[in-house]
Amino acid sequence: MLGLKVPLKDAEKWKQYIIVNNFINNNYQYLKDKNHIYFPLISEFTIIRSQGLEFVDKEFNKTKHKGTLRENLGKSLTKEELEFVKTAHDIIGSIAILEIPQDLVFREKVIAETLLQTNKQIKTVLKKADIHGGVYRTQKMIYLAGEKTKETIYRENNVQLKLDVEKVYFSIRLSNERKRIMKLIQPGEEVLVMFSGCAPYPVVLAKNTEAKHILGIEINPDGHKYGLENVKLNKIKSVDLICGDVHEVIPKLKEKNSKLTFDRILMPLPKTADEFLDDALAVSKKGTMIHFYDFLELGKFDEATEKIDKACKKAGFKHKILEIVKCGQHAPYIYRICVDFKII
Ligand SMILES: C[S@@+](CC[C@H](N)C(=O)[O-])C[C@H]1O[C@@H](n2cnc3c(N)ncnc32)[C@H](O)[C@@H]1O
């Protein structure tokens, strides 16, 4: 079967790359010889042969099946208890985040320990204590099992992101949306990322595009701190981050440079992004692309375009809606959408 032959000294780098980009075939085990490691692959991708990489045809051994979480829980929970278990969970780096139904709280330690044994990638298990809330959109987490930490490093789109899952908003489910935006960026663009959090958008865009400069603004000091760390961690030079309220930072930037504008503006704060449209338009010009996020019910997406129409009219701008993209489900029938519009 298809495999990738990699010099041992580069094993970790390429392992991360093929896992992050979903080329790895998890049903088979890696092989090693004196000088090389062989990764089982699902498909080929572009490689640079001068780096010593080679696609090969190889016999790999099947991964030993450790059982699913539900199968393994069957050994310690009753049938009735099993029915209540929500086995779906998010994994951010080495941390798994579970949702434990009220009726099963007394069994949460067993569930968490079983999850640790089921998945080797998981080193810590936490549970959600509430929903995202407050200005920082953070979520309280309770420690259940494994290493006692809430900090981890998560990998996606060729970058590493360090964060504390409780102190900072972060969603792995937005990685495709980050990739979508990444593909829209043109060489030389000046990009503004409002509400930048621990900087997933700035870092992914800087690492994978030829944007000239990316500015992120984040009000949560912890988010800003991790953002700065992530810029360093990914050896990025084209990103600047400001800690502050977008409502205050934009006027201050305009005071310093009245002509300041951006080619692209991201507004990833779906709950209240409309309150910041005036700020976005204050640094827009003819041709600026804006990505406006909102939570809306299916069939009511027009409510977002109405907010945009109103703000553009007030600012004296003409605009064109280019696309409305569903980029996640927030609740039953409620979607996270992104309206891509252009100032014309
Ligand atoms: C939904 S999160 C998105 C974070 C990040 N862009 C991401 O995708 O992971 C929204 C972020 O906006 C920040 N925020 C909320 N109000 C803000 C404001 N007035 N100015 C700057 N940032 C703000 C929050 O602290 C939070 O980190």
mmCIF file of N, CA and C and ligand atoms in Angstrom, residues 134-138 168-171 174 178 193-202 217-220 223 244-247 268-270 272 276 336, ligand 1:
data_model
loop_
_atom_site.group_PDB
_atom_site.id
_atom_site.type_symbol
_atom_site.label_atom_id
_atom_site.label_comp_id
_atom_site.label_asym_id
_atom_site.label_seq_id
_atom_site.Cartn_x
_atom_site.Cartn_y
_atom_site.Cartn_z
ATOM 1 N N GLY A 134 -19.933 35.889 28.306
ATOM 2 C CA GLY A 134 -19.185 37.104 28.624
ATOM 3 C C GLY A 134 -18.559 37.731 27.385
ATOM 4 N N VAL A 135 -17.933 38.861 27.613
ATOM 5 C CA VAL A 135 -17.309 39.585 26.494
ATOM 6 C C VAL A 135 -16.221 38.732 25.840
ATOM 7 N N TYR A 136 -15.503 37.946 26.652
ATOM 8 C CA TYR A 136 -14.385 37.163 26.111
ATOM 9 C C TYR A 136 -14.848 35.869 25.433
ATOM 10 N N ARG A 137 -16.134 35.537 25.521
ATOM 11 C CA ARG A 137 -16.714 34.312 24.920
ATOM 12 C C ARG A 137 -15.989 33.051 25.410
ATOM 13 N N THR A 138 -15.597 33.043 26.684
ATOM 14 C CA THR A 138 -14.880 31.884 27.209
ATOM 15 C C THR A 138 -15.856 30.919 27.891
ATOM 16 N N VAL A 168 -9.329 31.255 26.986
ATOM 17 C CA VAL A 168 -9.386 31.843 25.646
ATOM 18 C C VAL A 168 -10.461 31.145 24.814
ATOM 19 N N TYR A 169 -11.204 31.896 24.006
ATOM 20 C CA TYR A 169 -12.138 31.257 23.071
ATOM 21 C C TYR A 169 -11.328 30.583 21.961
ATOM 22 N N PHE A 170 -11.670 29.345 21.646
ATOM 23 C CA PHE A 170 -11.068 28.718 20.471
ATOM 24 C C PHE A 170 -11.964 27.583 20.006
ATOM 25 N N SER A 171 -12.146 27.461 18.694
ATOM 26 C CA SER A 171 -12.950 26.362 18.174
ATOM 27 C C SER A 171 -12.216 25.646 17.044
ATOM 28 N N LEU A 174 -13.751 25.649 13.418
ATOM 29 C CA LEU A 174 -13.628 26.758 12.460
ATOM 30 C C LEU A 174 -12.396 26.607 11.573
ATOM 31 N N ARG A 178 -11.226 28.964 8.419
ATOM 32 C CA ARG A 178 -9.942 29.662 8.314
ATOM 33 C C ARG A 178 -9.283 29.310 6.979
ATOM 34 N N VAL A 193 -7.877 41.687 11.346
ATOM 35 C CA VAL A 193 -8.683 40.652 12.003
ATOM 36 C C VAL A 193 -9.181 41.241 13.324
ATOM 37 N N MET A 194 -10.459 41.645 13.337
ATOM 38 C CA MET A 194 -11.043 42.115 14.602
ATOM 39 C C MET A 194 -11.269 40.885 15.476
ATOM 40 N N PHE A 195 -11.245 41.011 16.786
ATOM 41 C CA PHE A 195 -11.581 39.909 17.709
ATOM 42 C C PHE A 195 -10.662 38.700 17.462
ATOM 43 N N SER A 196 -9.364 38.942 17.507
ATOM 44 C CA SER A 196 -8.418 37.931 17.002
ATOM 45 C C SER A 196 -8.150 36.779 17.965
ATOM 46 N N GLY A 197 -8.594 36.845 19.229
ATOM 47 C CA GLY A 197 -8.420 35.732 20.162
ATOM 48 C C GLY A 197 -6.948 35.367 20.320
ATOM 49 N N CYS A 198 -6.638 34.072 20.307
ATOM 50 C CA CYS A 198 -5.233 33.639 20.430
ATOM 51 C C CYS A 198 -4.564 33.646 19.056
ATOM 52 N N ALA A 199 -5.171 34.356 18.124
ATOM 53 C CA ALA A 199 -4.617 34.637 16.789
ATOM 54 C C ALA A 199 -4.667 33.480 15.776
ATOM 55 N N PRO A 200 -5.691 32.612 15.831
ATOM 56 C CA PRO A 200 -5.733 31.554 14.802
ATOM 57 C C PRO A 200 -5.815 32.119 13.384
ATOM 58 N N TYR A 201 -6.683 33.120 13.175
ATOM 59 C CA TYR A 201 -6.773 33.684 11.812
ATOM 60 C C TYR A 201 -5.469 34.366 11.402
ATOM 61 N N PRO A 202 -4.927 35.302 12.206
ATOM 62 C CA PRO A 202 -3.681 35.964 11.779
ATOM 63 C C PRO A 202 -2.574 34.965 11.463
ATOM 64 N N ILE A 217 -6.853 42.522 16.566
ATOM 65 C CA ILE A 217 -7.244 43.289 17.761
ATOM 66 C C ILE A 217 -8.053 42.366 18.673
ATOM 67 N N GLU A 218 -7.652 42.261 19.933
ATOM 68 C CA GLU A 218 -8.317 41.351 20.880
ATOM 69 C C GLU A 218 -8.408 42.007 22.253
ATOM 70 N N ILE A 219 -9.590 41.916 22.857
ATOM 71 C CA ILE A 219 -9.805 42.595 24.146
ATOM 72 C C ILE A 219 -9.363 41.743 25.345
ATOM 73 N N ASN A 220 -9.357 40.410 25.182
ATOM 74 C CA ASN A 220 -9.018 39.511 26.304
ATOM 75 C C ASN A 220 -7.482 39.454 26.462
ATOM 76 N N GLY A 223 -6.066 36.069 25.723
ATOM 77 C CA GLY A 223 -6.106 35.763 24.292
ATOM 78 C C GLY A 223 -4.949 36.471 23.592
ATOM 79 N N GLY A 244 -6.977 45.313 23.072
ATOM 80 C CA GLY A 244 -7.893 46.418 23.348
ATOM 81 C C GLY A 244 -9.253 46.185 22.733
ATOM 82 N N ASP A 245 -10.141 47.158 22.968
ATOM 83 C CA ASP A 245 -11.509 47.109 22.456
ATOM 84 C C ASP A 245 -11.511 47.699 21.043
ATOM 85 N N VAL A 246 -12.047 46.971 20.086
ATOM 86 C CA VAL A 246 -12.075 47.438 18.692
ATOM 87 C C VAL A 246 -12.667 48.854 18.606
ATOM 88 N N HIS A 247 -13.722 49.114 19.409
ATOM 89 C CA HIS A 247 -14.358 50.440 19.401
ATOM 90 C C HIS A 247 -13.371 51.556 19.763
ATOM 91 N N PRO A 268 -14.960 38.031 13.148
ATOM 92 C CA PRO A 268 -15.440 36.760 13.705
ATOM 93 C C PRO A 268 -15.995 36.856 15.136
ATOM 94 N N LEU A 269 -17.041 37.651 15.305
ATOM 95 C CA LEU A 269 -17.732 37.738 16.604
ATOM 96 C C LEU A 269 -19.230 37.672 16.302
ATOM 97 N N PRO A 270 -19.718 36.450 15.961
ATOM 98 C CA PRO A 270 -21.065 36.333 15.403
ATOM 99 C C PRO A 270 -22.167 36.926 16.285
ATOM 100 N N THR A 272 -22.293 39.638 18.174
ATOM 101 C CA THR A 272 -22.526 41.092 18.149
ATOM 102 C C THR A 272 -21.704 41.819 17.080
ATOM 103 N N PHE A 276 -20.059 46.436 15.393
ATOM 104 C CA PHE A 276 -18.709 46.874 15.010
ATOM 105 C C PHE A 276 -18.603 47.192 13.517
ATOM 106 N N ARG A 336 -23.972 29.347 12.087
ATOM 107 C CA ARG A 336 -22.949 30.386 12.063
ATOM 108 C C ARG A 336 -22.755 30.679 10.582
HETATM 109 C C1 LIG B 1 -15.854 34.217 18.948
HETATM 110 S S1 LIG B 1 -14.290 34.700 19.608
HETATM 111 C C2 LIG B 1 -13.233 34.547 18.181
HETATM 112 C C3 LIG B 1 -11.787 34.492 18.533
HETATM 113 C C4 LIG B 1 -10.858 34.122 17.366
HETATM 114 N N1 LIG B 1 -11.034 35.007 16.255
HETATM 115 C C5 LIG B 1 -11.063 32.689 16.954
HETATM 116 O O1 LIG B 1 -11.562 32.452 15.858
HETATM 117 O O2 LIG B 1 -10.700 31.794 17.727
HETATM 118 C C6 LIG B 1 -14.501 36.443 19.734
HETATM 119 C C7 LIG B 1 -13.344 37.162 20.387
HETATM 120 O O3 LIG B 1 -13.644 38.555 20.374
HETATM 121 C C8 LIG B 1 -13.117 39.139 21.543
HETATM 122 N N2 LIG B 1 -13.830 40.430 21.721
HETATM 123 C C9 LIG B 1 -15.096 40.611 22.174
HETATM 124 N N3 LIG B 1 -15.403 41.928 22.162
HETATM 125 C C10 LIG B 1 -14.310 42.577 21.691
HETATM 126 C C11 LIG B 1 -14.020 43.951 21.456
HETATM 127 N N4 LIG B 1 -14.909 44.902 21.708
HETATM 128 N N5 LIG B 1 -12.807 44.274 20.963
HETATM 129 C C12 LIG B 1 -11.876 43.298 20.711
HETATM 130 N N6 LIG B 1 -12.101 41.983 20.926
HETATM 131 C C13 LIG B 1 -13.297 41.627 21.412
HETATM 132 C C14 LIG B 1 -13.345 38.093 22.618
HETATM 133 O O4 LIG B 1 -12.505 38.262 23.724
HETATM 134 C C15 LIG B 1 -13.081 36.782 21.841
HETATM 135 O O5 LIG B 1 -11.739 36.397 21.963
#
